[in-house]
Amino acid sequence: MRSKLLALATMLPLSTLWAAEEAAAEAAEAAPTLDVGNTAWVLTATALVMFMTPAGLALFYGGMARSKNLLNTIAMSVMGYIVASIVWVVCGYTLAFGTDISGVIGFDSFFLSGIKVTDLWATGNIPVLLFAAFQMTFAGITVALASGAVIERLKFSTWIVFAALWIIACYAPIAHWVWGGGFLSADGVLDFAGGTVVHINAGVAGLVMALMLGKRSDYGKAMFPSSVTLTVLGASMLWFGWFGFNAGSELGADGIAASAFLVTNTAAAVAAFSWMLVEYVTYKKFTLLGIASGIVAGLVAITPAAGFVDTTGALVIGVVAGIVAFYGVNGLKKALKYDDSLDAFGIHGVAGIWGAIATGIFANPEVNELGTGLLYGNAGQVLVQVEGVVVTIIYTAIVTAVVFKIASILTGGARVSAEAESQGLDEVEHGEKAFNLR
């Protein structure tokens, strides 16, 4: 009826108006529209990933530190997230996800200017501002993870300056290369939720800082964690938040997100079990610290593969993750004699490297058509994954060394005094104690 009335009013042929209406309807269908379900899920996932840093990681690391440094260790995770939150909205997001410049970096504008509340991300159904917030939480946990390598001897002021500069110079470019349309993405590197961008990046950064800062003055002597209870609680919080980390990276509430959720849980569980068994064979003890470390190792290893592998792949990835991370902590560190305080490289670096390569082996196109691995006829994917690993290691090592040196100069040296190290950084740096026992 509407078309007939318009035809009479405009004296146009009825067929012309029908064609125009059909074209308008097709255009309306093609135009991106916000998906309420996907938006609700990614909002939830963002909150889960945020929870991982100032709560989960802070307690996981804090419990492993000695009691005189417990608050300082927690503060480094909390401050890492705070600094990332500020830097990300100022320039981090645009460097990572802005308009691509030669496959190396992105840029649109500072302070998220130009992004409207109605703008939708490239997937077409969640707000750009939500995507920016989700990615901000990844930047926060990445820099906080690196802090585990240098606790008990690094100035807090140096850490603040380093965190800001490192997110700009190291994290944002690698995020762009892999997720923002950069050259590693163009080469076909698969990283569903952060094997290269987060874990290898953080692990290598932590190792470089630890080598530059030097060993703790009493390194080699017995050092007991302040609270294994806090560490296990922190690991459990990380496990809980990791569902947002991995399943949320699908940016939608669909079958791939559900699969990522399941394989994440599977890999964490089996890695904890394999670490526990290897530890028992080696030391004849089932330690809760080892179980908690195994959980995190499994979560790390499955992260790049979460949206590409099935449960069988997750089981293998998890079993190997527990074993290689145990070696990274109890073998590699002792053999090379570096002081990675809380095993940022031993767990995140080593398990992250394994997970990134394993993605190229186990990626199943029946799970996600975007990824086909060695076992499904694409041997070349393993080489592509190795490329991503090597590029990340080299770039992170070089840039971290430069940024750490700059931060050290700007703060009058990175290392606390021998007296402060002996007294403990809780009192010296913060004027507080974790436990005031009367």
XYZ file of C-alpha atoms in Angstrom:
438
model
C 0.000 0.000 0.000
C 2.813 2.381 0.928
C 4.494 1.791 -2.450
C 1.221 2.416 -4.314
C 0.622 5.700 -2.469
C 4.186 6.804 -3.202
C 3.740 5.854 -6.853
C 0.622 7.987 -7.116
C 2.252 10.886 -5.308
C 5.435 10.856 -7.358
C 4.035 9.492 -10.628
C 6.892 6.967 -10.695
C 6.381 3.404 -11.963
C 5.414 1.031 -9.147
C 8.205 -1.397 -10.098
C 10.794 1.341 -9.594
C 9.596 2.046 -6.087
C 9.488 -1.651 -5.217
C 13.091 -2.002 -6.410
C 14.088 1.007 -4.320
C 12.406 -0.449 -1.235
C 14.148 -3.801 -1.738
C 17.505 -2.074 -2.109
C 16.874 -0.074 1.071
C 15.916 -3.227 2.941
C 19.061 -5.017 1.773
C 21.178 -2.050 2.810
C 19.542 -2.058 6.242
C 20.296 -5.763 6.638
C 23.908 -5.262 5.560
C 24.484 -2.344 7.932
C 26.107 -3.435 11.201
C 23.811 -3.465 14.188
C 24.627 -3.874 17.845
C 24.129 -7.400 19.184
C 22.874 -7.173 22.747
C 23.920 -10.723 23.666
C 27.462 -10.344 22.362
C 27.795 -6.944 23.990
C 26.619 -8.296 27.342
C 29.092 -11.178 27.159
C 32.080 -8.989 26.261
C 31.140 -6.545 29.040
C 31.229 -9.497 31.439
C 34.482 -10.814 29.967
C 36.075 -7.391 30.342
C 35.193 -7.327 34.022
C 36.608 -10.848 34.441
C 39.936 -9.932 32.856
C 40.155 -6.754 34.934
C 39.665 -8.891 38.055
C 42.689 -10.996 37.083
C 45.302 -8.291 37.675
C 44.654 -6.269 40.868
C 43.112 -9.318 42.552
C 44.195 -12.651 41.025
C 47.742 -11.883 39.906
C 48.379 -9.605 42.878
C 47.586 -12.402 45.321
C 49.273 -15.098 43.235
C 52.512 -13.110 43.175
C 52.086 -11.592 46.636
C 51.809 -14.954 48.359
C 55.064 -16.130 46.767
C 57.014 -13.079 47.942
C 58.557 -12.917 51.373
C 56.378 -11.267 54.010
C 58.517 -8.117 54.123
C 57.798 -7.552 50.410
C 54.234 -8.817 50.144
C 52.570 -5.393 49.878
C 55.155 -4.111 47.432
C 54.613 -7.136 45.201
C 50.852 -6.611 45.244
C 51.331 -2.897 44.607
C 53.340 -3.602 41.455
C 50.463 -5.595 39.961
C 47.896 -3.017 41.022
C 49.989 -0.115 39.722
C 50.673 -1.954 36.477
C 46.931 -2.051 35.846
C 46.483 1.587 36.885
C 49.242 2.827 34.583
C 47.962 0.703 31.691
C 44.442 2.076 32.153
C 45.715 5.639 31.758
C 48.227 5.047 28.959
C 45.742 2.971 26.982
C 43.130 5.722 26.647
C 45.799 8.372 25.993
C 47.644 6.608 23.164
C 47.966 2.841 23.666
C 44.722 1.906 21.954
C 45.344 3.957 18.834
C 48.893 2.616 18.497
C 47.625 -0.947 18.723
C 44.315 -0.749 16.853
C 44.365 2.507 14.932
C 44.630 2.745 11.161
C 47.534 0.555 10.055
C 50.755 2.270 9.007
C 52.952 -0.040 6.894
C 52.047 -3.085 9.001
C 54.122 -1.752 11.898
C 51.972 0.536 14.020
C 48.516 2.024 14.125
C 47.334 5.580 14.654
C 44.129 7.592 14.466
C 44.048 10.057 17.334
C 44.899 10.455 20.992
C 42.515 10.112 23.949
C 40.072 7.903 21.964
C 38.813 11.086 20.322
C 36.538 10.552 17.366
C 35.042 7.325 18.729
C 31.311 7.696 19.295
C 29.238 5.611 21.681
C 27.318 4.352 18.659
C 30.401 3.222 16.706
C 30.677 -0.553 16.303
C 33.851 -2.628 16.115
C 34.864 -4.343 12.881
C 32.945 -7.476 13.880
C 29.909 -5.264 13.470
C 28.032 -5.964 16.667
C 29.822 -4.645 19.787
C 30.725 -1.017 20.584
C 34.228 0.168 19.725
C 34.518 1.618 23.222
C 33.812 -1.823 24.682
C 36.476 -3.391 22.493
C 38.919 -0.696 23.640
C 38.108 -1.416 27.291
C 38.483 -5.168 26.768
C 41.896 -4.726 25.175
C 42.934 -2.317 27.934
C 42.643 -5.128 30.477
C 45.076 -7.207 28.407
C 47.655 -4.429 28.419
C 47.266 -4.162 32.192
C 47.880 -7.800 32.974
C 50.773 -8.101 30.510
C 52.919 -5.447 32.120
C 51.942 -6.678 35.594
C 53.071 -10.218 34.717
C 56.560 -8.936 33.919
C 56.884 -7.495 37.436
C 57.182 -10.988 38.906
C 60.760 -11.277 37.677
C 62.096 -8.268 39.584
C 60.214 -8.046 42.862
C 62.075 -7.510 46.151
C 64.746 -5.263 44.589
C 63.196 -2.763 42.133
C 62.308 0.827 42.991
C 58.587 1.459 42.845
C 59.157 4.768 41.045
C 61.207 2.987 38.375
C 58.427 0.464 37.936
C 55.824 3.186 37.321
C 57.933 4.904 34.654
C 58.908 1.590 33.048
C 55.304 0.372 32.875
C 54.126 3.499 31.055
C 56.955 3.543 28.528
C 56.862 -0.227 27.949
C 53.170 -0.302 27.091
C 53.749 2.397 24.480
C 57.002 1.090 23.001
C 56.599 -2.691 23.368
C 53.098 -3.902 24.110
C 51.135 -1.693 21.707
C 53.302 -2.426 18.623
C 53.205 -6.199 19.154
C 49.447 -6.074 19.732
C 49.158 -4.222 16.436
C 51.330 -6.728 14.579
C 49.211 -9.671 15.711
C 45.694 -8.298 16.320
C 45.564 -4.834 14.787
C 46.234 -5.630 11.152
C 50.042 -5.614 11.305
C 52.562 -7.738 9.449
C 52.380 -10.840 11.685
C 48.639 -10.955 11.174
C 49.181 -10.641 7.425
C 51.680 -13.503 7.586
C 49.028 -15.697 9.215
C 50.218 -15.918 12.823
C 47.498 -17.421 15.031
C 47.147 -15.975 18.521
C 43.604 -16.209 19.777
C 44.026 -14.485 23.129
C 47.658 -13.584 23.758
C 50.377 -16.228 23.514
C 52.781 -13.853 21.767
C 51.158 -10.528 22.648
C 50.786 -11.251 26.363
C 52.764 -14.191 27.717
C 55.924 -14.414 25.617
C 56.039 -10.632 25.651
C 55.757 -10.424 29.452
C 58.033 -13.407 30.119
C 60.877 -12.111 27.975
C 60.483 -8.582 29.377
C 60.703 -9.959 32.903
C 63.831 -11.973 32.090
C 65.580 -8.980 30.522
C 64.795 -6.782 33.527
C 65.978 -9.477 35.940
C 69.300 -9.799 34.107
C 69.806 -6.031 33.981
C 68.840 -5.492 37.617
C 70.949 -8.330 38.971
C 70.255 -10.962 41.600
C 68.835 -10.293 45.037
C 71.591 -9.871 47.605
C 70.623 -13.093 49.384
C 69.822 -15.063 46.237
C 70.598 -18.735 46.698
C 69.618 -18.797 50.346
C 66.347 -20.289 51.558
C 63.492 -17.935 50.660
C 60.058 -18.953 51.887
C 56.812 -17.604 50.432
C 54.794 -15.461 52.808
C 51.527 -17.310 52.154
C 50.919 -20.281 49.889
C 47.258 -19.804 50.817
C 47.209 -16.408 49.088
C 49.012 -17.840 46.074
C 46.474 -20.648 45.631
C 43.623 -18.160 46.071
C 45.228 -15.913 43.477
C 45.670 -18.811 41.052
C 41.998 -19.699 41.479
C 41.015 -16.103 40.749
C 43.210 -16.144 37.662
C 41.559 -19.382 36.521
C 38.130 -17.810 36.987
C 39.070 -14.618 35.172
C 40.799 -16.512 32.371
C 37.427 -17.586 31.001
C 36.870 -13.932 30.145
C 40.429 -13.736 28.818
C 40.053 -16.623 26.377
C 36.350 -17.102 25.703
C 35.885 -13.332 25.640
C 38.438 -12.995 22.844
C 35.890 -14.411 20.423
C 34.053 -11.088 20.969
C 30.767 -12.943 20.785
C 28.620 -15.449 22.605
C 28.839 -18.348 20.159
C 30.144 -21.871 19.703
C 33.790 -20.832 19.395
C 33.532 -18.929 22.679
C 32.002 -22.014 24.316
C 34.786 -24.209 22.946
C 37.428 -21.736 24.145
C 35.850 -21.792 27.604
C 35.950 -25.601 27.778
C 39.482 -26.097 26.432
C 40.768 -23.399 28.788
C 39.465 -25.289 31.781
C 40.737 -28.610 30.404
C 44.277 -27.397 29.780
C 44.531 -25.766 33.212
C 43.391 -28.909 34.986
C 45.630 -31.331 33.125
C 48.669 -29.024 33.377
C 48.228 -28.822 37.154
C 48.098 -32.619 37.225
C 51.197 -33.102 35.047
C 53.192 -30.547 37.069
C 52.140 -32.291 40.279
C 53.246 -35.702 39.020
C 56.622 -34.463 37.781
C 57.157 -32.635 41.050
C 56.336 -35.765 43.041
C 58.733 -37.862 40.990
C 61.436 -35.218 41.534
C 60.868 -34.147 45.149
C 58.415 -36.740 46.569
C 55.951 -33.984 47.547
C 52.574 -32.818 46.264
C 52.983 -29.088 46.902
C 50.103 -26.641 46.568
C 52.542 -24.071 45.209
C 53.351 -26.506 42.409
C 49.691 -27.239 41.719
C 48.903 -23.503 41.554
C 51.867 -22.953 39.223
C 50.709 -25.815 37.017
C 47.239 -24.286 36.737
C 48.719 -21.015 35.513
C 51.092 -22.801 33.113
C 48.158 -24.593 31.510
C 46.190 -21.360 31.219
C 49.167 -19.658 29.598
C 49.769 -22.420 27.064
C 46.151 -22.740 25.940
C 45.687 -18.984 25.501
C 46.915 -18.642 21.890
C 45.149 -21.879 20.904
C 41.878 -21.480 22.805
C 39.718 -20.560 19.824
C 41.370 -22.991 17.414
C 41.779 -26.384 19.111
C 39.463 -29.127 20.312
C 39.553 -30.851 23.700
C 42.062 -33.472 22.533
C 44.464 -30.749 21.508
C 43.863 -28.986 24.817
C 44.740 -32.140 26.762
C 48.078 -32.509 24.975
C 48.869 -28.809 25.252
C 48.087 -28.887 28.969
C 50.136 -32.017 29.737
C 53.214 -30.627 28.004
C 52.722 -27.172 29.537
C 52.928 -28.542 33.065
C 56.141 -30.404 32.243
C 57.980 -27.649 30.348
C 57.008 -24.955 32.857
C 58.194 -27.168 35.731
C 61.523 -27.446 33.918
C 61.563 -23.703 33.275
C 61.219 -23.046 37.011
C 63.250 -25.902 38.467
C 65.764 -26.654 35.732
C 66.397 -23.820 33.314
C 66.633 -21.088 35.974
C 69.017 -23.114 38.103
C 71.154 -24.086 35.127
C 71.528 -20.507 33.861
C 71.612 -18.980 37.366
C 69.396 -15.950 36.734
C 67.150 -14.501 39.442
C 63.614 -14.480 38.034
C 61.999 -13.908 41.430
C 58.536 -15.349 40.799
C 59.253 -17.185 37.540
C 57.676 -14.788 35.079
C 59.807 -16.271 32.318
C 59.850 -19.829 33.658
C 56.065 -20.057 33.528
C 54.753 -17.381 31.176
C 57.672 -17.261 28.775
C 58.293 -21.003 28.502
C 54.649 -22.116 28.515
C 53.762 -19.232 26.203
C 56.346 -20.332 23.636
C 55.045 -23.897 23.786
C 51.437 -22.755 23.442
C 52.173 -20.531 20.447
C 53.938 -23.343 18.576
C 51.354 -25.922 19.647
C 48.655 -23.747 18.089
C 50.311 -24.378 14.736
C 50.186 -28.119 15.399
C 46.683 -28.602 16.815
C 44.584 -25.848 15.182
C 41.468 -27.647 13.942
C 39.490 -26.056 11.085
C 36.353 -27.810 12.322
C 36.588 -25.684 15.459
C 37.524 -22.475 13.669
C 37.929 -22.197 9.913
C 40.493 -19.420 10.428
C 43.092 -21.869 11.743
C 44.461 -25.087 10.224
C 47.454 -26.732 11.860
C 50.009 -29.420 11.108
C 47.763 -32.322 12.129
C 45.124 -31.166 9.648
C 47.380 -30.837 6.629
C 49.000 -27.406 7.045
C 52.594 -27.984 8.136
C 53.491 -24.422 7.182
C 51.467 -23.056 10.080
C 54.108 -24.281 12.524
C 56.760 -22.219 10.729
C 54.476 -19.191 10.793
C 54.000 -19.636 14.530
C 57.762 -19.917 15.038
C 58.126 -16.644 13.138
C 55.720 -14.969 15.567
C 57.624 -16.359 18.554
C 61.067 -15.321 17.282
C 59.977 -11.827 16.229
C 58.308 -11.244 19.593
C 61.327 -12.457 21.578
C 63.818 -10.320 19.635
C 61.727 -7.151 19.646
C 60.689 -7.461 23.279
C 64.244 -8.123 24.457
C 65.687 -5.102 22.664
C 62.919 -2.640 23.492
C 62.650 -3.762 27.121
C 66.379 -3.231 27.622
C 66.175 0.286 26.186
C 63.024 1.239 28.102
C 64.333 -0.181 31.376
C 67.566 1.790 30.984
C 65.622 4.991 30.344
C 63.363 4.373 33.353
C 66.429 3.703 35.491
C 68.071 6.981 34.450
C 64.893 8.985 35.013
C 64.509 7.629 38.553
C 68.131 7.818 39.658
C 68.810 4.099 39.390
C 66.454 1.161 39.294
C 67.653 -0.821 42.256
C 66.848 -0.123 45.886
C 69.675 0.249 48.350
C 71.145 -2.780 50.109
C 69.672 -1.508 53.371
C 66.197 -1.158 51.870
C 66.407 -4.617 50.329
C 67.367 -6.102 53.677
C 64.639 -4.254 55.596
C 61.942 -5.035 53.047
C 60.200 -2.834 50.530
C 56.834 -2.793 52.294
C 58.134 -0.459 54.968
C 60.789 1.366 52.915
C 58.707 2.070 49.791
C 55.199 2.159 51.250
C 55.533 2.715 54.990
C 53.215 -0.210 55.668
C 53.251 -3.845 56.743
C 51.233 -6.666 55.275
C 50.592 -8.132 58.729
C 50.524 -6.157 61.976
C 50.602 -8.901 64.556
C 50.393 -7.904 68.211
